Amino acid sequence: MKYSFDLYDKPLQISFDGRFLGIVDASTSIFITYSDVIEIIAGDKSLNISVIQLWLMYIHEWSQIFSQGFMYAFLEPQSLVCSKDRRSECEQYLERWLKESDREVYIGPYFHQEHWQLIILCPRQHVVVWFCSLRRKPDMHIKATINSVMTKLKKTLSPETKAVAPKWIEVKSHVQTGCYECGYYIMHWIWNIIASDIKSDWSMVCINFSTIGTEFLYLQY
């Protein structure tokens, strides 16, 4: 309880090496506020981006224990913001990070219209996997950006190959029943991907759960 009061007075600053997210400025920070903690405890509000970033930090460190760092990389949520006026920034970020890191699978939480969705990029297979707990389609801006980046990368990897857009797989997950669970869904999906070492059979990501809530976070922490 003492820590809750501390957070109420002053947000907790957590510094981390942003290179695992492809952030140019390697030394960066996130701030966890009292409101963020209340969101998790109450379990009835959409999760803040800081909570998702903290989860990515945890999953990244956990994946290193199992020597999966050579296979999986993560995408920074703010860098995936792909509104019309920020599309070029998003495209530059993806092009640079995919070329620099050269991983088999990229995992990216994507926030659009107050809703968390999950994007999986598989450059070597030229495949994009889309998860949405409301079963919405990918919006035109992020889809066009990813198609452009993946097509350029495919041409670089295989110059003799005809430039075509990647294959999109939209996984049919359980549908959330409320208006706030999306953050918990993507956290659960990310956990399943790493824990089960999933690289292609994406339907396995959504098996064995029907509802998601704060009990999932308590189990992991």
PDB file of C-alpha atoms in Angstrom:
ATOM      1  CA  MET A   1       0.000   0.000   0.000  1.00  0.00           C
ATOM      2  CA  LYS A   2       2.912   2.322   0.742  1.00  0.00           C
ATOM      3  CA  TYR A   3       4.069   2.063  -2.877  1.00  0.00           C
ATOM      4  CA  SER A   4       0.581   3.015  -4.074  1.00  0.00           C
ATOM      5  CA  PHE A   5       0.764   6.231  -2.058  1.00  0.00           C
ATOM      6  CA  ASP A   6       4.285   6.869  -3.395  1.00  0.00           C
ATOM      7  CA  LEU A   7       2.969   6.527  -6.955  1.00  0.00           C
ATOM      8  CA  TYR A   8       0.078   8.840  -6.161  1.00  0.00           C
ATOM      9  CA  ASP A   9       2.555  11.576  -5.245  1.00  0.00           C
ATOM     10  CA  LYS A  10       5.084  10.883  -7.996  1.00  0.00           C
ATOM     11  CA  PRO A  11       5.041   8.552 -11.041  1.00  0.00           C
ATOM     12  CA  LEU A  12       7.566   5.719 -11.066  1.00  0.00           C
ATOM     13  CA  GLN A  13      10.235   6.289 -13.705  1.00  0.00           C
ATOM     14  CA  ILE A  14      11.604   3.083 -15.255  1.00  0.00           C
ATOM     15  CA  SER A  15      14.692   3.443 -17.436  1.00  0.00           C
ATOM     16  CA  PHE A  16      15.495   0.774 -19.988  1.00  0.00           C
ATOM     17  CA  ASP A  17      17.610   0.060 -23.041  1.00  0.00           C
ATOM     18  CA  GLY A  18      15.337   0.857 -25.954  1.00  0.00           C
ATOM     19  CA  ARG A  19      17.454  -0.999 -28.479  1.00  0.00           C
ATOM     20  CA  PHE A  20      15.315  -4.122 -28.079  1.00  0.00           C
ATOM     21  CA  LEU A  21      12.465  -2.072 -29.587  1.00  0.00           C
ATOM     22  CA  GLY A  22      14.571  -0.512 -32.319  1.00  0.00           C
ATOM     23  CA  ILE A  23      14.597   2.890 -30.621  1.00  0.00           C
ATOM     24  CA  VAL A  24      17.512   5.000 -31.852  1.00  0.00           C
ATOM     25  CA  ASP A  25      17.974   6.701 -28.477  1.00  0.00           C
ATOM     26  CA  ALA A  26      18.958   3.572 -26.567  1.00  0.00           C
ATOM     27  CA  SER A  27      18.517   5.138 -23.132  1.00  0.00           C
ATOM     28  CA  THR A  28      14.842   5.871 -22.582  1.00  0.00           C
ATOM     29  CA  SER A  29      12.216   5.798 -19.844  1.00  0.00           C
ATOM     30  CA  ILE A  30       8.573   5.089 -19.211  1.00  0.00           C
ATOM     31  CA  PHE A  31       6.488   6.400 -16.331  1.00  0.00           C
ATOM     32  CA  ILE A  32       4.036   4.255 -14.391  1.00  0.00           C
ATOM     33  CA  THR A  33       1.429   6.379 -12.666  1.00  0.00           C
ATOM     34  CA  TYR A  34      -1.057   5.746  -9.897  1.00  0.00           C
ATOM     35  CA  SER A  35      -3.790   5.664 -12.558  1.00  0.00           C
ATOM     36  CA  ASP A  36      -1.942   2.899 -14.415  1.00  0.00           C
ATOM     37  CA  VAL A  37      -1.853   0.761 -11.282  1.00  0.00           C
ATOM     38  CA  ILE A  38      -5.539   1.394 -10.596  1.00  0.00           C
ATOM     39  CA  GLU A  39      -6.354   0.351 -14.184  1.00  0.00           C
ATOM     40  CA  ILE A  40      -4.742  -3.031 -13.565  1.00  0.00           C
ATOM     41  CA  ILE A  41      -6.205  -3.530 -10.089  1.00  0.00           C
ATOM     42  CA  ALA A  42      -9.735  -2.524 -11.112  1.00  0.00           C
ATOM     43  CA  GLY A  43      -9.562  -4.531 -14.338  1.00  0.00           C
ATOM     44  CA  ASP A  44     -12.324  -2.522 -15.965  1.00  0.00           C
ATOM     45  CA  LYS A  45     -10.441   0.029 -18.082  1.00  0.00           C
ATOM     46  CA  SER A  46      -8.393  -0.085 -21.274  1.00  0.00           C
ATOM     47  CA  LEU A  47      -4.699  -0.377 -20.475  1.00  0.00           C
ATOM     48  CA  ASN A  48      -2.401   2.608 -20.908  1.00  0.00           C
ATOM     49  CA  ILE A  49       0.503   2.412 -23.355  1.00  0.00           C
ATOM     50  CA  SER A  50       2.983   2.535 -20.440  1.00  0.00           C
ATOM     51  CA  VAL A  51       1.585  -0.736 -19.107  1.00  0.00           C
ATOM     52  CA  ILE A  52       1.968  -2.365 -22.543  1.00  0.00           C
ATOM     53  CA  GLN A  53       5.547  -1.060 -22.841  1.00  0.00           C
ATOM     54  CA  LEU A  54       6.339  -2.457 -19.391  1.00  0.00           C
ATOM     55  CA  TRP A  55       4.903  -5.817 -20.486  1.00  0.00           C
ATOM     56  CA  LEU A  56       7.136  -5.820 -23.574  1.00  0.00           C
ATOM     57  CA  MET A  57      10.161  -5.185 -21.348  1.00  0.00           C
ATOM     58  CA  TYR A  58       9.206  -8.139 -19.175  1.00  0.00           C
ATOM     59  CA  ILE A  59       8.523 -10.460 -22.130  1.00  0.00           C
ATOM     60  CA  HIS A  60      11.773  -9.466 -23.811  1.00  0.00           C
ATOM     61  CA  GLU A  61      13.814 -10.289 -20.696  1.00  0.00           C
ATOM     62  CA  TRP A  62      11.874 -13.521 -20.233  1.00  0.00           C
ATOM     63  CA  SER A  63      12.479 -14.570 -23.852  1.00  0.00           C
ATOM     64  CA  GLN A  64      16.220 -14.071 -23.377  1.00  0.00           C
ATOM     65  CA  ILE A  65      16.198 -16.690 -20.624  1.00  0.00           C
ATOM     66  CA  PHE A  66      14.975 -19.228 -23.175  1.00  0.00           C
ATOM     67  CA  SER A  67      17.506 -18.053 -25.787  1.00  0.00           C
ATOM     68  CA  GLN A  68      14.746 -16.871 -28.126  1.00  0.00           C
ATOM     69  CA  GLY A  69      16.271 -13.462 -28.783  1.00  0.00           C
ATOM     70  CA  PHE A  70      17.590 -14.570 -32.159  1.00  0.00           C
ATOM     71  CA  MET A  71      14.053 -15.440 -33.287  1.00  0.00           C
ATOM     72  CA  TYR A  72      11.720 -12.774 -31.871  1.00  0.00           C
ATOM     73  CA  ALA A  73      11.901  -8.991 -31.860  1.00  0.00           C
ATOM     74  CA  PHE A  74       9.427  -6.411 -30.649  1.00  0.00           C
ATOM     75  CA  LEU A  75       7.933  -3.271 -32.170  1.00  0.00           C
ATOM     76  CA  GLU A  76       7.536  -0.094 -30.150  1.00  0.00           C
ATOM     77  CA  PRO A  77       3.817   0.852 -29.877  1.00  0.00           C
ATOM     78  CA  GLN A  78       4.272   4.611 -30.248  1.00  0.00           C
ATOM     79  CA  SER A  79       6.420   4.090 -33.348  1.00  0.00           C
ATOM     80  CA  LEU A  80       3.570   2.090 -34.903  1.00  0.00           C
ATOM     81  CA  VAL A  81       1.174   5.022 -34.737  1.00  0.00           C
ATOM     82  CA  CYS A  82       0.244   5.343 -38.380  1.00  0.00           C
ATOM     83  CA  SER A  83      -2.157   8.219 -38.846  1.00  0.00           C
ATOM     84  CA  LYS A  84      -2.063   9.955 -42.186  1.00  0.00           C
ATOM     85  CA  ASP A  85       0.442  12.587 -41.026  1.00  0.00           C
ATOM     86  CA  ARG A  86       2.745  10.056 -39.308  1.00  0.00           C
ATOM     87  CA  ARG A  87       2.829   7.308 -41.885  1.00  0.00           C
ATOM     88  CA  SER A  88       6.298   8.210 -43.197  1.00  0.00           C
ATOM     89  CA  GLU A  89       7.772   8.088 -39.672  1.00  0.00           C
ATOM     90  CA  CYS A  90       6.228   4.675 -39.064  1.00  0.00           C
ATOM     91  CA  GLU A  91       7.494   3.382 -42.406  1.00  0.00           C
ATOM     92  CA  GLN A  92      11.037   4.638 -41.759  1.00  0.00           C
ATOM     93  CA  TYR A  93      11.044   3.026 -38.311  1.00  0.00           C
ATOM     94  CA  LEU A  94       9.899  -0.351 -39.654  1.00  0.00           C
ATOM     95  CA  GLU A  95      12.306  -0.337 -42.600  1.00  0.00           C
ATOM     96  CA  ARG A  96      15.291   0.445 -40.390  1.00  0.00           C
ATOM     97  CA  TRP A  97      14.423  -1.923 -37.547  1.00  0.00           C
ATOM     98  CA  LEU A  98      13.610  -4.918 -39.756  1.00  0.00           C
ATOM     99  CA  LYS A  99      16.875  -4.529 -41.663  1.00  0.00           C
ATOM    100  CA  GLU A 100      19.014  -3.965 -38.562  1.00  0.00           C
ATOM    101  CA  SER A 101      17.618  -6.757 -36.397  1.00  0.00           C
ATOM    102  CA  ASP A 102      16.950  -9.474 -39.015  1.00  0.00           C
ATOM    103  CA  ARG A 103      14.635 -11.615 -36.856  1.00  0.00           C
ATOM    104  CA  GLU A 104      12.182 -14.276 -37.913  1.00  0.00           C
ATOM    105  CA  VAL A 105       9.161 -12.837 -36.087  1.00  0.00           C
ATOM    106  CA  TYR A 106       8.288  -9.277 -35.026  1.00  0.00           C
ATOM    107  CA  ILE A 107       5.608  -8.667 -32.402  1.00  0.00           C
ATOM    108  CA  GLY A 108       3.900  -5.277 -32.303  1.00  0.00           C
ATOM    109  CA  PRO A 109       1.032  -3.972 -30.131  1.00  0.00           C
ATOM    110  CA  TYR A 110      -0.953  -1.535 -32.241  1.00  0.00           C
ATOM    111  CA  PHE A 111      -3.315   1.086 -30.804  1.00  0.00           C
ATOM    112  CA  HIS A 112      -5.962   2.455 -33.153  1.00  0.00           C
ATOM    113  CA  GLN A 113      -9.258   4.180 -32.400  1.00  0.00           C
ATOM    114  CA  GLU A 114      -8.946   3.526 -28.649  1.00  0.00           C
ATOM    115  CA  HIS A 115      -8.435  -0.198 -29.218  1.00  0.00           C
ATOM    116  CA  TRP A 116      -5.384  -2.474 -28.867  1.00  0.00           C
ATOM    117  CA  GLN A 117      -4.642  -4.931 -31.668  1.00  0.00           C
ATOM    118  CA  LEU A 118      -1.630  -7.132 -32.366  1.00  0.00           C
ATOM    119  CA  ILE A 119       0.523  -7.203 -35.492  1.00  0.00           C
ATOM    120  CA  ILE A 120       2.967 -10.019 -36.259  1.00  0.00           C
ATOM    121  CA  LEU A 121       5.486  -9.541 -39.071  1.00  0.00           C
ATOM    122  CA  CYS A 122       7.255 -12.554 -40.596  1.00  0.00           C
ATOM    123  CA  PRO A 123       9.573 -11.076 -43.253  1.00  0.00           C
ATOM    124  CA  ARG A 124      11.204 -14.363 -44.295  1.00  0.00           C
ATOM    125  CA  GLN A 125       7.802 -15.923 -44.951  1.00  0.00           C
ATOM    126  CA  HIS A 126       6.459 -12.631 -46.364  1.00  0.00           C
ATOM    127  CA  VAL A 127       3.470 -12.937 -44.035  1.00  0.00           C
ATOM    128  CA  VAL A 128       1.637 -10.517 -41.745  1.00  0.00           C
ATOM    129  CA  VAL A 129      -0.587 -11.877 -38.967  1.00  0.00           C
ATOM    130  CA  TRP A 130      -3.389  -9.750 -37.508  1.00  0.00           C
ATOM    131  CA  PHE A 131      -5.122 -10.263 -34.155  1.00  0.00           C
ATOM    132  CA  CYS A 132      -8.103  -8.225 -33.005  1.00  0.00           C
ATOM    133  CA  SER A 133     -10.416  -9.076 -30.113  1.00  0.00           C
ATOM    134  CA  LEU A 134     -13.240  -7.205 -31.892  1.00  0.00           C
ATOM    135  CA  ARG A 135     -12.379  -8.839 -35.233  1.00  0.00           C
ATOM    136  CA  ARG A 136     -11.906  -5.510 -36.912  1.00  0.00           C
ATOM    137  CA  LYS A 137     -10.041  -5.361 -40.201  1.00  0.00           C
ATOM    138  CA  PRO A 138      -6.606  -3.662 -40.357  1.00  0.00           C
ATOM    139  CA  ASP A 139      -7.008   0.040 -41.033  1.00  0.00           C
ATOM    140  CA  MET A 140      -5.873   1.290 -44.429  1.00  0.00           C
ATOM    141  CA  HIS A 141      -2.922   3.335 -43.163  1.00  0.00           C
ATOM    142  CA  ILE A 142      -1.133   0.599 -41.212  1.00  0.00           C
ATOM    143  CA  LYS A 143      -1.864  -1.997 -43.886  1.00  0.00           C
ATOM    144  CA  ALA A 144      -0.491   0.188 -46.679  1.00  0.00           C
ATOM    145  CA  THR A 145       2.602   1.032 -44.618  1.00  0.00           C
ATOM    146  CA  ILE A 146       3.370  -2.577 -43.757  1.00  0.00           C
ATOM    147  CA  ASN A 147       2.751  -3.720 -47.334  1.00  0.00           C
ATOM    148  CA  SER A 148       5.229  -1.128 -48.581  1.00  0.00           C
ATOM    149  CA  VAL A 149       7.906  -2.044 -46.016  1.00  0.00           C
ATOM    150  CA  MET A 150       7.534  -5.794 -46.440  1.00  0.00           C
ATOM    151  CA  THR A 151       7.541  -5.584 -50.239  1.00  0.00           C
ATOM    152  CA  LYS A 152      10.744  -3.507 -50.259  1.00  0.00           C
ATOM    153  CA  LEU A 153      12.404  -5.894 -47.816  1.00  0.00           C
ATOM    154  CA  LYS A 154      11.361  -8.934 -49.850  1.00  0.00           C
ATOM    155  CA  LYS A 155      12.885  -7.344 -52.941  1.00  0.00           C
ATOM    156  CA  THR A 156      16.117  -6.715 -51.018  1.00  0.00           C
ATOM    157  CA  LEU A 157      16.284 -10.286 -49.720  1.00  0.00           C
ATOM    158  CA  SER A 158      15.360 -11.853 -53.065  1.00  0.00           C
ATOM    159  CA  PRO A 159      16.099  -9.417 -55.936  1.00  0.00           C
ATOM    160  CA  GLU A 160      14.929 -11.933 -58.517  1.00  0.00           C
ATOM    161  CA  THR A 161      11.501 -12.241 -56.869  1.00  0.00           C
ATOM    162  CA  LYS A 162       8.558 -10.282 -58.237  1.00  0.00           C
ATOM    163  CA  ALA A 163       7.474  -7.514 -55.869  1.00  0.00           C
ATOM    164  CA  VAL A 164       4.123  -8.520 -54.371  1.00  0.00           C
ATOM    165  CA  ALA A 165       2.337  -7.535 -51.175  1.00  0.00           C
ATOM    166  CA  PRO A 166       2.718  -9.873 -48.202  1.00  0.00           C
ATOM    167  CA  LYS A 167       0.059 -12.411 -47.317  1.00  0.00           C
ATOM    168  CA  TRP A 168      -2.223 -11.236 -44.502  1.00  0.00           C
ATOM    169  CA  ILE A 169      -3.622 -13.762 -42.040  1.00  0.00           C
ATOM    170  CA  GLU A 170      -6.469 -12.549 -39.827  1.00  0.00           C
ATOM    171  CA  VAL A 171      -6.726 -14.912 -36.877  1.00  0.00           C
ATOM    172  CA  LYS A 172     -10.227 -15.413 -35.474  1.00  0.00           C
ATOM    173  CA  SER A 173      -9.832 -15.025 -31.746  1.00  0.00           C
ATOM    174  CA  HIS A 174     -12.365 -14.965 -28.951  1.00  0.00           C
ATOM    175  CA  VAL A 175     -14.355 -11.728 -29.050  1.00  0.00           C
ATOM    176  CA  GLN A 176     -14.147  -9.455 -26.025  1.00  0.00           C
ATOM    177  CA  THR A 177     -17.452  -8.925 -24.239  1.00  0.00           C
ATOM    178  CA  GLY A 178     -16.749  -5.482 -22.797  1.00  0.00           C
ATOM    179  CA  CYS A 179     -15.074  -2.296 -23.992  1.00  0.00           C
ATOM    180  CA  TYR A 180     -11.772  -2.499 -22.095  1.00  0.00           C
ATOM    181  CA  GLU A 181     -10.275  -6.026 -22.380  1.00  0.00           C
ATOM    182  CA  CYS A 182      -8.249  -5.504 -25.575  1.00  0.00           C
ATOM    183  CA  GLY A 183      -4.998  -4.743 -23.727  1.00  0.00           C
ATOM    184  CA  TYR A 184      -5.258  -7.955 -21.725  1.00  0.00           C
ATOM    185  CA  TYR A 185      -5.931  -9.897 -24.907  1.00  0.00           C
ATOM    186  CA  ILE A 186      -2.786  -8.719 -26.677  1.00  0.00           C
ATOM    187  CA  MET A 187      -0.677  -9.331 -23.569  1.00  0.00           C
ATOM    188  CA  HIS A 188      -2.022 -12.874 -23.402  1.00  0.00           C
ATOM    189  CA  TRP A 189      -1.374 -13.462 -27.099  1.00  0.00           C
ATOM    190  CA  ILE A 190       2.219 -12.202 -26.802  1.00  0.00           C
ATOM    191  CA  TRP A 191       2.769 -14.479 -23.823  1.00  0.00           C
ATOM    192  CA  ASN A 192       1.417 -17.494 -25.721  1.00  0.00           C
ATOM    193  CA  ILE A 193       3.607 -16.811 -28.759  1.00  0.00           C
ATOM    194  CA  ILE A 194       6.802 -16.729 -26.716  1.00  0.00           C
ATOM    195  CA  ALA A 195       5.838 -19.478 -24.242  1.00  0.00           C
ATOM    196  CA  SER A 196       4.779 -21.882 -27.000  1.00  0.00           C
ATOM    197  CA  ASP A 197       7.535 -20.872 -29.431  1.00  0.00           C
ATOM    198  CA  ILE A 198       4.973 -20.161 -32.150  1.00  0.00           C
ATOM    199  CA  LYS A 199       6.284 -19.141 -35.560  1.00  0.00           C
ATOM    200  CA  SER A 200       3.647 -20.318 -38.024  1.00  0.00           C
ATOM    201  CA  ASP A 201       0.595 -22.068 -36.541  1.00  0.00           C
ATOM    202  CA  TRP A 202      -1.017 -18.819 -35.428  1.00  0.00           C
ATOM    203  CA  SER A 203      -4.380 -20.307 -34.492  1.00  0.00           C
ATOM    204  CA  MET A 204      -2.618 -21.879 -31.495  1.00  0.00           C
ATOM    205  CA  VAL A 205      -2.136 -18.417 -30.003  1.00  0.00           C
ATOM    206  CA  CYS A 206      -5.844 -18.139 -29.160  1.00  0.00           C
ATOM    207  CA  ILE A 207      -6.407 -21.607 -27.704  1.00  0.00           C
ATOM    208  CA  ASN A 208      -7.391 -22.333 -24.093  1.00  0.00           C
ATOM    209  CA  PHE A 209      -9.071 -19.179 -22.918  1.00  0.00           C
ATOM    210  CA  SER A 210     -12.468 -17.573 -23.200  1.00  0.00           C
ATOM    211  CA  THR A 211     -12.155 -14.474 -21.028  1.00  0.00           C
ATOM    212  CA  ILE A 212      -9.208 -12.330 -20.066  1.00  0.00           C
ATOM    213  CA  GLY A 213      -8.842 -10.045 -17.071  1.00  0.00           C
ATOM    214  CA  THR A 214      -6.559  -8.957 -14.271  1.00  0.00           C
ATOM    215  CA  GLU A 215      -6.189 -12.533 -13.009  1.00  0.00           C
ATOM    216  CA  PHE A 216      -3.942 -13.102 -16.038  1.00  0.00           C
ATOM    217  CA  LEU A 217      -1.588 -10.331 -14.924  1.00  0.00           C
ATOM    218  CA  TYR A 218      -1.489 -11.667 -11.373  1.00  0.00           C
ATOM    219  CA  LEU A 219      -0.551 -15.119 -12.659  1.00  0.00           C
ATOM    220  CA  GLN A 220       2.375 -13.747 -14.648  1.00  0.00           C
ATOM    221  CA  TYR A 221       3.690 -11.403 -11.975  1.00  0.00           C
TER     222      TYR A 221
END
